[in-house]
Coordinates of C-alpha atoms in Angstrom, one line a residue:
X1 CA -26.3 13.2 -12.5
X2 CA -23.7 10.6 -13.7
X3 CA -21.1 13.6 -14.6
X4 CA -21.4 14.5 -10.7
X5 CA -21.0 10.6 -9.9
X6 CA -18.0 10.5 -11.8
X7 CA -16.2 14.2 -10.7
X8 CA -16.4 13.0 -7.3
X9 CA -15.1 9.9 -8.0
X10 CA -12.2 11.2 -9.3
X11 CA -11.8 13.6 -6.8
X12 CA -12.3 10.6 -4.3
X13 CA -9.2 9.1 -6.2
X14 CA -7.3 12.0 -5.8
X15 CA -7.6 12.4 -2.0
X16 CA -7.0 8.5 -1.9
X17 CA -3.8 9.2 -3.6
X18 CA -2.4 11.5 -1.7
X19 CA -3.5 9.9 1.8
X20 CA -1.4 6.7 0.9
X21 CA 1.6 9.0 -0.3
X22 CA 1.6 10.3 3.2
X23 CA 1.4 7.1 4.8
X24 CA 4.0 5.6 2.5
X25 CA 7.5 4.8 4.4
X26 CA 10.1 7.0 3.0
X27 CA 13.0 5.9 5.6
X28 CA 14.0 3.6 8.2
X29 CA 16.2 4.4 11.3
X30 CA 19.5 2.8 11.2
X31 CA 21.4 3.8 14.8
X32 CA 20.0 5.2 17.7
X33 CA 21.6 6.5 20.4
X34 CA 20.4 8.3 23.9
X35 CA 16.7 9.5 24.0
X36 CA 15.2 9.8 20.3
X37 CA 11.3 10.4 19.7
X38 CA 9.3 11.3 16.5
X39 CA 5.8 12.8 16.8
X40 CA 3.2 11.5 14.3
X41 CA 0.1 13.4 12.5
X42 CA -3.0 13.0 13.6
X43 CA -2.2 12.1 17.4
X44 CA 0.8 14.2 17.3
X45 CA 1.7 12.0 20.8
X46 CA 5.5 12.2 20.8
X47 CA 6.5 8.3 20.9
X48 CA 10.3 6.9 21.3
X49 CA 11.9 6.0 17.8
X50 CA 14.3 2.7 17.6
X51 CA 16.5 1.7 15.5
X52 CA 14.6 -0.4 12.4
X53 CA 11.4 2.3 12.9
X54 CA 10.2 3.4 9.5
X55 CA 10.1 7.5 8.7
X56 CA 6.9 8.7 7.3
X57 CA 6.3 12.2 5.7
X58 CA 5.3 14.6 8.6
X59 CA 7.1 13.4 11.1
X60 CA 8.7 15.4 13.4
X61 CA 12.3 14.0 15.2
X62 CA 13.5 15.2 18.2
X63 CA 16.8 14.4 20.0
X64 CA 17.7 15.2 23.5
X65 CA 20.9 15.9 25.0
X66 CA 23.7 13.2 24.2
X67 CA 21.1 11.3 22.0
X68 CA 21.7 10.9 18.1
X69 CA 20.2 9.0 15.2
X70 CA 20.8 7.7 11.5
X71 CA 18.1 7.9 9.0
X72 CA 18.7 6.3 5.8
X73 CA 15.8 7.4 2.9
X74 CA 14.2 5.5 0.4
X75 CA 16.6 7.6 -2.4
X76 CA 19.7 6.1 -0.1
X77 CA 20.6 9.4 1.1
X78 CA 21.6 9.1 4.9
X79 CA 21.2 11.9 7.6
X80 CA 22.6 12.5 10.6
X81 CA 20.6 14.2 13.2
X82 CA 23.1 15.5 16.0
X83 CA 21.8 15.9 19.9
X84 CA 19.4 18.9 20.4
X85 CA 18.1 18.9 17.5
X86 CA 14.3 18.9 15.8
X87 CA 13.6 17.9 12.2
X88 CA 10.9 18.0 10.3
X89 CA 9.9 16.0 7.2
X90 CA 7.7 18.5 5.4
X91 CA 7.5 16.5 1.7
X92 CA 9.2 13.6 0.5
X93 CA 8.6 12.0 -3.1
X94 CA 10.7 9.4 -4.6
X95 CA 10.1 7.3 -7.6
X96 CA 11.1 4.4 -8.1
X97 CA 14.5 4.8 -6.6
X98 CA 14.9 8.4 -7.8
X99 CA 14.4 11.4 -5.7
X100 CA 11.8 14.0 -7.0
X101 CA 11.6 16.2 -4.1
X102 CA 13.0 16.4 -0.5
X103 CA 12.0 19.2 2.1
X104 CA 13.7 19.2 5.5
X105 CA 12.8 21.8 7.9
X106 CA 15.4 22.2 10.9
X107 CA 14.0 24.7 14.1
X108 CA 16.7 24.1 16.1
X109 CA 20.1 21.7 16.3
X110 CA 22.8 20.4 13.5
X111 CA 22.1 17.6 11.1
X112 CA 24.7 16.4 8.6
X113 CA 23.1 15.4 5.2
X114 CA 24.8 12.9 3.3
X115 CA 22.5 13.2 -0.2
X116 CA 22.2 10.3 -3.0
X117 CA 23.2 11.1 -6.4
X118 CA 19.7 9.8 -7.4
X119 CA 18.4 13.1 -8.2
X120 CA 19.0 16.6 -9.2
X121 CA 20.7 19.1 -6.0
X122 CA 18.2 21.1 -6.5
X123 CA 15.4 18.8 -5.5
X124 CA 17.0 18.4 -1.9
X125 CA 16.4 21.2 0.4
X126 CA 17.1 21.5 3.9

């Protein structure tokens, strides 16, 4: 009986952890310009992003025509999303101001990625 009590507390500790590292600001938005919207998990309700908006793991960006936008990440690596374009943030890990994984998944657009010397190539990927 107490082992049970304890495996699922542990396991409750795990789940905690990883809830907060999703809802843990990786980025802020540093320029905006034109029409610029991110849509969140759970809602997934497309809402407009402004400049000074933090960037969450999951998000997905989306510029319209003639609209751009600046992301700066918690590892100080800056990208550049160009009009037309959707970005996803599929996993994003830093600790303390070193990179340990990156994954950005582009469906359609340009971005230009301007990536911190904080951590290895490798564990950027677009």
């Amino acid at each position: 009986m107490k082992r049970i009590g304890i495996l699922t507390l542990c396991a409750l500790l795990v789940f905690l952890r990883s809830a907060i590292a999703m809802t843990a600001e990786i980025g802020k938005v540093t320029a905006t310009e034109g029409r610029v919207d991110v849509t969140r998990a759970p809602d997934n309700e497309a809402i407009l992003l402004a400049q000074g908006a933090p960037v969450f793991v999951g998000d997905s960006i989306r510029t319209k025509g003639h609209s751009k936008v600046e992301i700066v990440f918690a590892d100080k690596s800056v990208v550049k999303i160009a009009p037309n374009t959707r970005m996803e943030i599929k996993n994003f890990a830093v600790k303390g101001s070193a990179r340990e994984r990156a994954e950005i998944y582009i469906s359609r657009g340009k971005i230009l990625a301007d990536v911190s010397k904080t951590g290895s190539p490798d564990t950027f990927i677009i």
